[in-house]
Amino acid sequence: MGGQRLLALLAFQPHGVYRVVAGEQLWPDCTSSRAAANLRSALCQVRRIRSETVVDSVGQRLRLAPCVDVDLDRVRKTAQQVIDGVRPLPADCDVLVDELNREILPGWPDDWLMLERERWDQMRLHALESLAQQLQAAQQYLPALQAALTAIAIDPMRETAHRIIVEIHLAEGNIACALKRYHAYRELLQQELEATPSPQMTRLVQEVISI
């Protein structure tokens, strides 16, 4: 696991990380000397993975070798293109939605992953919501709903995806479905936070029926 955790840490540090920092982050409960020893052991494990060097050591800094491809970097690039609206809509959205639905190293308890997970969650939520809106504009309502529902599964309390679903139902003429979604979200907010939906969301349904 030492080698795996080192590779994971370096995957989030494209410019590399100092040895002492890597040791502190990977073994925060150890003394500095013990963490340094663990890091040396992890480096030995990594070097035995394959014939090519996968970790470069430049002075006191460690970084992944250019031969290593990080899948998260590719998906992040795709997510940013979706958010910016510069990526054409795919013929099959399932693959893209599945990629955006993936968590970062699920089950890993490392504290240093918390910030990386939060960054990824915010990016993928915005990407899924942007994708849903673009699909709705193209009148591709089913994949638009799937993208928005995936965003809700990631963060059920976030209003944006619920609001998009209401908009999609209204665009399809499914007023009852739009109201059902609105009321379900309003009830969720009341139970969990004693809050109400934003005026922006409420206006969506007020335009078609009195609540």
PDB file of C-alpha atoms in Angstrom:
ATOM      1  CA  MET A   1       0.000   0.000   0.000  1.00  0.00           C
ATOM      2  CA  GLY A   2       2.903   2.371   0.579  1.00  0.00           C
ATOM      3  CA  GLY A   3       3.793   2.376  -3.103  1.00  0.00           C
ATOM      4  CA  GLN A   4       0.161   2.724  -4.163  1.00  0.00           C
ATOM      5  CA  ARG A   5      -0.425   5.641  -1.829  1.00  0.00           C
ATOM      6  CA  LEU A   6       2.729   7.377  -3.055  1.00  0.00           C
ATOM      7  CA  LEU A   7       1.644   7.052  -6.684  1.00  0.00           C
ATOM      8  CA  ALA A   8      -1.816   8.373  -5.787  1.00  0.00           C
ATOM      9  CA  LEU A   9      -0.348  11.387  -4.005  1.00  0.00           C
ATOM     10  CA  LEU A  10       1.936  12.208  -6.928  1.00  0.00           C
ATOM     11  CA  ALA A  11      -0.982  11.893  -9.352  1.00  0.00           C
ATOM     12  CA  PHE A  12      -2.418  15.048  -7.771  1.00  0.00           C
ATOM     13  CA  GLN A  13       0.906  16.900  -7.870  1.00  0.00           C
ATOM     14  CA  PRO A  14       1.839  17.470 -11.551  1.00  0.00           C
ATOM     15  CA  HIS A  15       4.773  19.670 -10.556  1.00  0.00           C
ATOM     16  CA  GLY A  16       6.011  17.240  -7.946  1.00  0.00           C
ATOM     17  CA  VAL A  17       6.225  17.355  -4.174  1.00  0.00           C
ATOM     18  CA  TYR A  18       9.116  17.589  -1.741  1.00  0.00           C
ATOM     19  CA  ARG A  19      10.098  14.341  -0.077  1.00  0.00           C
ATOM     20  CA  VAL A  20       9.492  15.673   3.415  1.00  0.00           C
ATOM     21  CA  VAL A  21       6.017  16.886   2.451  1.00  0.00           C
ATOM     22  CA  ALA A  22       5.174  13.531   0.874  1.00  0.00           C
ATOM     23  CA  GLY A  23       6.253  11.761   4.032  1.00  0.00           C
ATOM     24  CA  GLU A  24       4.210  14.065   6.251  1.00  0.00           C
ATOM     25  CA  GLN A  25       1.074  13.693   4.148  1.00  0.00           C
ATOM     26  CA  LEU A  26       1.280   9.931   3.697  1.00  0.00           C
ATOM     27  CA  TRP A  27       2.284   9.099   7.280  1.00  0.00           C
ATOM     28  CA  PRO A  28       1.035  12.007   9.399  1.00  0.00           C
ATOM     29  CA  ASP A  29       1.087   9.994  12.630  1.00  0.00           C
ATOM     30  CA  CYS A  30       4.745   8.984  12.314  1.00  0.00           C
ATOM     31  CA  THR A  31       7.874  10.822  13.358  1.00  0.00           C
ATOM     32  CA  SER A  32       9.777  12.574  10.585  1.00  0.00           C
ATOM     33  CA  SER A  33      12.478   9.881  10.587  1.00  0.00           C
ATOM     34  CA  ARG A  34       9.904   7.066  10.426  1.00  0.00           C
ATOM     35  CA  ALA A  35       7.986   8.837   7.662  1.00  0.00           C
ATOM     36  CA  ALA A  36      11.217   9.262   5.683  1.00  0.00           C
ATOM     37  CA  ALA A  37      11.971   5.552   6.077  1.00  0.00           C
ATOM     38  CA  ASN A  38       8.457   4.642   4.942  1.00  0.00           C
ATOM     39  CA  LEU A  39       8.883   6.893   1.919  1.00  0.00           C
ATOM     40  CA  ARG A  40      12.148   5.213   0.951  1.00  0.00           C
ATOM     41  CA  SER A  41      10.437   1.829   1.231  1.00  0.00           C
ATOM     42  CA  ALA A  42       7.525   3.041  -0.920  1.00  0.00           C
ATOM     43  CA  LEU A  43       9.952   4.301  -3.565  1.00  0.00           C
ATOM     44  CA  CYS A  44      11.597   0.882  -3.688  1.00  0.00           C
ATOM     45  CA  GLN A  45       8.185  -0.750  -4.149  1.00  0.00           C
ATOM     46  CA  VAL A  46       7.252   1.649  -6.947  1.00  0.00           C
ATOM     47  CA  ARG A  47      10.505   1.057  -8.802  1.00  0.00           C
ATOM     48  CA  ARG A  48       9.731  -2.656  -8.984  1.00  0.00           C
ATOM     49  CA  ILE A  49       6.378  -2.126 -10.720  1.00  0.00           C
ATOM     50  CA  ARG A  50       7.752  -2.194 -14.255  1.00  0.00           C
ATOM     51  CA  SER A  51      10.922  -1.786 -16.239  1.00  0.00           C
ATOM     52  CA  GLU A  52      10.232   1.905 -16.925  1.00  0.00           C
ATOM     53  CA  THR A  53      10.794   4.495 -14.230  1.00  0.00           C
ATOM     54  CA  VAL A  54       7.425   5.717 -12.983  1.00  0.00           C
ATOM     55  CA  VAL A  55       8.681   8.173 -10.342  1.00  0.00           C
ATOM     56  CA  ASP A  56      11.334  10.776 -11.095  1.00  0.00           C
ATOM     57  CA  SER A  57      13.477  12.104  -8.294  1.00  0.00           C
ATOM     58  CA  VAL A  58      14.916  15.577  -8.900  1.00  0.00           C
ATOM     59  CA  GLY A  59      16.842  16.760  -5.880  1.00  0.00           C
ATOM     60  CA  GLN A  60      14.410  16.679  -2.977  1.00  0.00           C
ATOM     61  CA  ARG A  61      11.316  16.588  -5.213  1.00  0.00           C
ATOM     62  CA  LEU A  62       9.382  13.576  -6.425  1.00  0.00           C
ATOM     63  CA  ARG A  63       7.037  13.531  -9.406  1.00  0.00           C
ATOM     64  CA  LEU A  64       5.440  11.058 -11.777  1.00  0.00           C
ATOM     65  CA  ALA A  65       7.477  10.252 -14.858  1.00  0.00           C
ATOM     66  CA  PRO A  66       6.141  11.488 -18.222  1.00  0.00           C
ATOM     67  CA  CYS A  67       5.277   7.894 -19.199  1.00  0.00           C
ATOM     68  CA  VAL A  68       2.560   7.744 -16.515  1.00  0.00           C
ATOM     69  CA  ASP A  69      -0.965   8.627 -17.651  1.00  0.00           C
ATOM     70  CA  VAL A  70      -3.379   9.843 -14.973  1.00  0.00           C
ATOM     71  CA  ASP A  71      -6.988   9.065 -15.873  1.00  0.00           C
ATOM     72  CA  LEU A  72      -8.332  11.815 -13.615  1.00  0.00           C
ATOM     73  CA  ASP A  73      -6.413  14.440 -15.607  1.00  0.00           C
ATOM     74  CA  ARG A  74      -8.154  13.324 -18.788  1.00  0.00           C
ATOM     75  CA  VAL A  75     -11.622  13.323 -17.220  1.00  0.00           C
ATOM     76  CA  ARG A  76     -11.005  16.708 -15.618  1.00  0.00           C
ATOM     77  CA  LYS A  77     -10.083  18.133 -19.006  1.00  0.00           C
ATOM     78  CA  THR A  78     -13.284  16.725 -20.485  1.00  0.00           C
ATOM     79  CA  ALA A  79     -15.335  18.092 -17.584  1.00  0.00           C
ATOM     80  CA  GLN A  80     -13.868  21.576 -18.055  1.00  0.00           C
ATOM     81  CA  GLN A  81     -14.661  21.464 -21.777  1.00  0.00           C
ATOM     82  CA  VAL A  82     -18.272  20.570 -20.947  1.00  0.00           C
ATOM     83  CA  ILE A  83     -18.496  23.410 -18.430  1.00  0.00           C
ATOM     84  CA  ASP A  84     -17.037  25.864 -20.950  1.00  0.00           C
ATOM     85  CA  GLY A  85     -19.457  24.641 -23.615  1.00  0.00           C
ATOM     86  CA  VAL A  86     -16.679  23.912 -26.105  1.00  0.00           C
ATOM     87  CA  ARG A  87     -17.178  20.144 -26.305  1.00  0.00           C
ATOM     88  CA  PRO A  88     -19.713  18.769 -28.820  1.00  0.00           C
ATOM     89  CA  LEU A  89     -22.488  16.687 -27.322  1.00  0.00           C
ATOM     90  CA  PRO A  90     -21.522  12.999 -27.521  1.00  0.00           C
ATOM     91  CA  ALA A  91     -23.654  10.594 -29.497  1.00  0.00           C
ATOM     92  CA  ASP A  92     -23.811   8.355 -26.414  1.00  0.00           C
ATOM     93  CA  CYS A  93     -23.789  10.309 -23.153  1.00  0.00           C
ATOM     94  CA  ASP A  94     -23.712   7.233 -20.911  1.00  0.00           C
ATOM     95  CA  VAL A  95     -19.926   6.896 -21.035  1.00  0.00           C
ATOM     96  CA  LEU A  96     -19.349  10.546 -20.163  1.00  0.00           C
ATOM     97  CA  VAL A  97     -21.924  10.499 -17.361  1.00  0.00           C
ATOM     98  CA  ASP A  98     -20.392   7.310 -15.947  1.00  0.00           C
ATOM     99  CA  GLU A  99     -16.941   8.923 -15.921  1.00  0.00           C
ATOM    100  CA  LEU A 100     -18.256  12.013 -14.154  1.00  0.00           C
ATOM    101  CA  ASN A 101     -20.029   9.778 -11.642  1.00  0.00           C
ATOM    102  CA  ARG A 102     -16.809   8.096 -10.517  1.00  0.00           C
ATOM    103  CA  GLU A 103     -15.422   8.933  -7.091  1.00  0.00           C
ATOM    104  CA  ILE A 104     -11.758   9.507  -6.289  1.00  0.00           C
ATOM    105  CA  LEU A 105     -10.237   6.429  -4.645  1.00  0.00           C
ATOM    106  CA  PRO A 106     -13.410   5.320  -2.820  1.00  0.00           C
ATOM    107  CA  GLY A 107     -12.700   3.775   0.551  1.00  0.00           C
ATOM    108  CA  TRP A 108      -9.301   5.410   1.017  1.00  0.00           C
ATOM    109  CA  PRO A 109      -9.278   7.154   4.438  1.00  0.00           C
ATOM    110  CA  ASP A 110      -6.292   9.472   3.853  1.00  0.00           C
ATOM    111  CA  ASP A 111      -6.872  13.018   5.110  1.00  0.00           C
ATOM    112  CA  TRP A 112      -5.001  14.596   2.189  1.00  0.00           C
ATOM    113  CA  LEU A 113      -7.656  13.196  -0.164  1.00  0.00           C
ATOM    114  CA  MET A 114     -10.457  15.242   1.383  1.00  0.00           C
ATOM    115  CA  LEU A 115      -9.604  18.449  -0.461  1.00  0.00           C
ATOM    116  CA  GLU A 116      -8.998  16.605  -3.750  1.00  0.00           C
ATOM    117  CA  ARG A 117     -12.372  14.894  -3.452  1.00  0.00           C
ATOM    118  CA  GLU A 118     -14.108  18.205  -2.777  1.00  0.00           C
ATOM    119  CA  ARG A 119     -12.438  19.787  -5.798  1.00  0.00           C
ATOM    120  CA  TRP A 120     -13.477  16.892  -8.017  1.00  0.00           C
ATOM    121  CA  ASP A 121     -17.028  16.828  -6.646  1.00  0.00           C
ATOM    122  CA  GLN A 122     -17.503  20.517  -7.460  1.00  0.00           C
ATOM    123  CA  MET A 123     -16.093  20.107 -10.963  1.00  0.00           C
ATOM    124  CA  ARG A 124     -18.126  17.027 -11.828  1.00  0.00           C
ATOM    125  CA  LEU A 125     -21.321  18.533 -10.433  1.00  0.00           C
ATOM    126  CA  HIS A 126     -20.901  21.621 -12.603  1.00  0.00           C
ATOM    127  CA  ALA A 127     -20.048  19.436 -15.599  1.00  0.00           C
ATOM    128  CA  LEU A 128     -23.105  17.199 -15.140  1.00  0.00           C
ATOM    129  CA  GLU A 129     -25.391  20.186 -14.722  1.00  0.00           C
ATOM    130  CA  SER A 130     -23.900  21.926 -17.763  1.00  0.00           C
ATOM    131  CA  LEU A 131     -24.280  18.728 -19.779  1.00  0.00           C
ATOM    132  CA  ALA A 132     -27.918  18.404 -18.698  1.00  0.00           C
ATOM    133  CA  GLN A 133     -28.664  21.989 -19.740  1.00  0.00           C
ATOM    134  CA  GLN A 134     -26.966  21.558 -23.106  1.00  0.00           C
ATOM    135  CA  LEU A 135     -28.886  18.331 -23.744  1.00  0.00           C
ATOM    136  CA  GLN A 136     -32.135  20.033 -22.773  1.00  0.00           C
ATOM    137  CA  ALA A 137     -31.413  22.860 -25.211  1.00  0.00           C
ATOM    138  CA  ALA A 138     -30.902  20.197 -27.888  1.00  0.00           C
ATOM    139  CA  GLN A 139     -34.252  18.635 -26.877  1.00  0.00           C
ATOM    140  CA  GLN A 140     -32.508  15.431 -25.805  1.00  0.00           C
ATOM    141  CA  TYR A 141     -34.600  15.174 -22.692  1.00  0.00           C
ATOM    142  CA  LEU A 142     -33.898  11.623 -21.504  1.00  0.00           C
ATOM    143  CA  PRO A 143     -30.093  11.928 -21.397  1.00  0.00           C
ATOM    144  CA  ALA A 144     -30.550  15.404 -19.894  1.00  0.00           C
ATOM    145  CA  LEU A 145     -32.581  13.878 -17.074  1.00  0.00           C
ATOM    146  CA  GLN A 146     -29.999  11.137 -16.566  1.00  0.00           C
ATOM    147  CA  ALA A 147     -27.191  13.670 -16.242  1.00  0.00           C
ATOM    148  CA  ALA A 148     -29.150  15.780 -13.746  1.00  0.00           C
ATOM    149  CA  LEU A 149     -30.187  12.739 -11.714  1.00  0.00           C
ATOM    150  CA  THR A 150     -26.560  11.650 -11.522  1.00  0.00           C
ATOM    151  CA  ALA A 151     -25.685  15.070 -10.097  1.00  0.00           C
ATOM    152  CA  ILE A 152     -28.448  14.700  -7.506  1.00  0.00           C
ATOM    153  CA  ALA A 153     -27.099  11.294  -6.473  1.00  0.00           C
ATOM    154  CA  ILE A 154     -23.737  12.959  -5.783  1.00  0.00           C
ATOM    155  CA  ASP A 155     -25.219  15.845  -3.776  1.00  0.00           C
ATOM    156  CA  PRO A 156     -28.946  15.486  -2.997  1.00  0.00           C
ATOM    157  CA  MET A 157     -29.142  18.875  -1.249  1.00  0.00           C
ATOM    158  CA  ARG A 158     -27.787  20.929  -4.146  1.00  0.00           C
ATOM    159  CA  GLU A 159     -30.625  22.839  -5.781  1.00  0.00           C
ATOM    160  CA  THR A 160     -29.220  23.374  -9.264  1.00  0.00           C
ATOM    161  CA  ALA A 161     -29.765  19.839 -10.535  1.00  0.00           C
ATOM    162  CA  HIS A 162     -33.291  19.679  -9.062  1.00  0.00           C
ATOM    163  CA  ARG A 163     -34.087  22.959 -10.788  1.00  0.00           C
ATOM    164  CA  ILE A 164     -32.804  21.621 -14.101  1.00  0.00           C
ATOM    165  CA  ILE A 165     -35.055  18.571 -13.775  1.00  0.00           C
ATOM    166  CA  VAL A 166     -38.054  20.833 -13.198  1.00  0.00           C
ATOM    167  CA  GLU A 167     -37.102  22.800 -16.319  1.00  0.00           C
ATOM    168  CA  ILE A 168     -36.768  19.606 -18.373  1.00  0.00           C
ATOM    169  CA  HIS A 169     -40.190  18.334 -17.271  1.00  0.00           C
ATOM    170  CA  LEU A 170     -41.747  21.682 -18.116  1.00  0.00           C
ATOM    171  CA  ALA A 171     -40.044  21.689 -21.524  1.00  0.00           C
ATOM    172  CA  GLU A 172     -41.582  18.278 -22.176  1.00  0.00           C
ATOM    173  CA  GLY A 173     -44.983  19.493 -21.004  1.00  0.00           C
ATOM    174  CA  ASN A 174     -44.958  17.198 -17.963  1.00  0.00           C
ATOM    175  CA  ILE A 175     -46.307  19.700 -15.454  1.00  0.00           C
ATOM    176  CA  ALA A 176     -47.257  17.059 -12.882  1.00  0.00           C
ATOM    177  CA  CYS A 177     -43.720  15.643 -12.921  1.00  0.00           C
ATOM    178  CA  ALA A 178     -42.272  19.128 -12.530  1.00  0.00           C
ATOM    179  CA  LEU A 179     -44.482  19.820  -9.511  1.00  0.00           C
ATOM    180  CA  LYS A 180     -43.683  16.442  -7.992  1.00  0.00           C
ATOM    181  CA  ARG A 181     -39.968  17.155  -8.227  1.00  0.00           C
ATOM    182  CA  TYR A 182     -40.398  20.629  -6.763  1.00  0.00           C
ATOM    183  CA  HIS A 183     -42.455  19.418  -3.805  1.00  0.00           C
ATOM    184  CA  ALA A 184     -40.090  16.507  -3.116  1.00  0.00           C
ATOM    185  CA  TYR A 185     -37.130  18.874  -3.006  1.00  0.00           C
ATOM    186  CA  ARG A 186     -38.994  21.382  -0.845  1.00  0.00           C
ATOM    187  CA  GLU A 187     -39.827  18.603   1.624  1.00  0.00           C
ATOM    188  CA  LEU A 188     -36.211  17.416   1.655  1.00  0.00           C
ATOM    189  CA  LEU A 189     -34.941  20.906   2.455  1.00  0.00           C
ATOM    190  CA  GLN A 190     -37.521  21.349   5.200  1.00  0.00           C
ATOM    191  CA  GLN A 191     -36.659  18.040   6.848  1.00  0.00           C
ATOM    192  CA  GLU A 192     -32.891  18.335   6.628  1.00  0.00           C
ATOM    193  CA  LEU A 193     -32.209  22.072   6.885  1.00  0.00           C
ATOM    194  CA  GLU A 194     -35.526  23.741   7.767  1.00  0.00           C
ATOM    195  CA  ALA A 195     -35.070  25.759   4.582  1.00  0.00           C
ATOM    196  CA  THR A 196     -37.073  26.386   1.421  1.00  0.00           C
ATOM    197  CA  PRO A 197     -36.191  26.374  -2.286  1.00  0.00           C
ATOM    198  CA  SER A 198     -34.830  29.558  -3.781  1.00  0.00           C
ATOM    199  CA  PRO A 199     -37.194  32.106  -5.374  1.00  0.00           C
ATOM    200  CA  GLN A 200     -35.604  31.225  -8.706  1.00  0.00           C
ATOM    201  CA  MET A 201     -36.805  27.619  -8.415  1.00  0.00           C
ATOM    202  CA  THR A 202     -40.201  28.552  -7.013  1.00  0.00           C
ATOM    203  CA  ARG A 203     -40.887  30.914  -9.923  1.00  0.00           C
ATOM    204  CA  LEU A 204     -40.475  28.006 -12.339  1.00  0.00           C
ATOM    205  CA  VAL A 205     -43.596  26.289 -11.067  1.00  0.00           C
ATOM    206  CA  GLN A 206     -45.517  29.420 -10.117  1.00  0.00           C
ATOM    207  CA  GLU A 207     -45.624  30.283 -13.785  1.00  0.00           C
ATOM    208  CA  VAL A 208     -47.693  27.191 -14.595  1.00  0.00           C
ATOM    209  CA  ILE A 209     -49.778  26.579 -11.482  1.00  0.00           C
ATOM    210  CA  SER A 210     -50.488  28.145  -8.112  1.00  0.00           C
ATOM    211  CA  ILE A 211     -48.640  26.338  -5.302  1.00  0.00           C
TER     212      ILE A 211
END
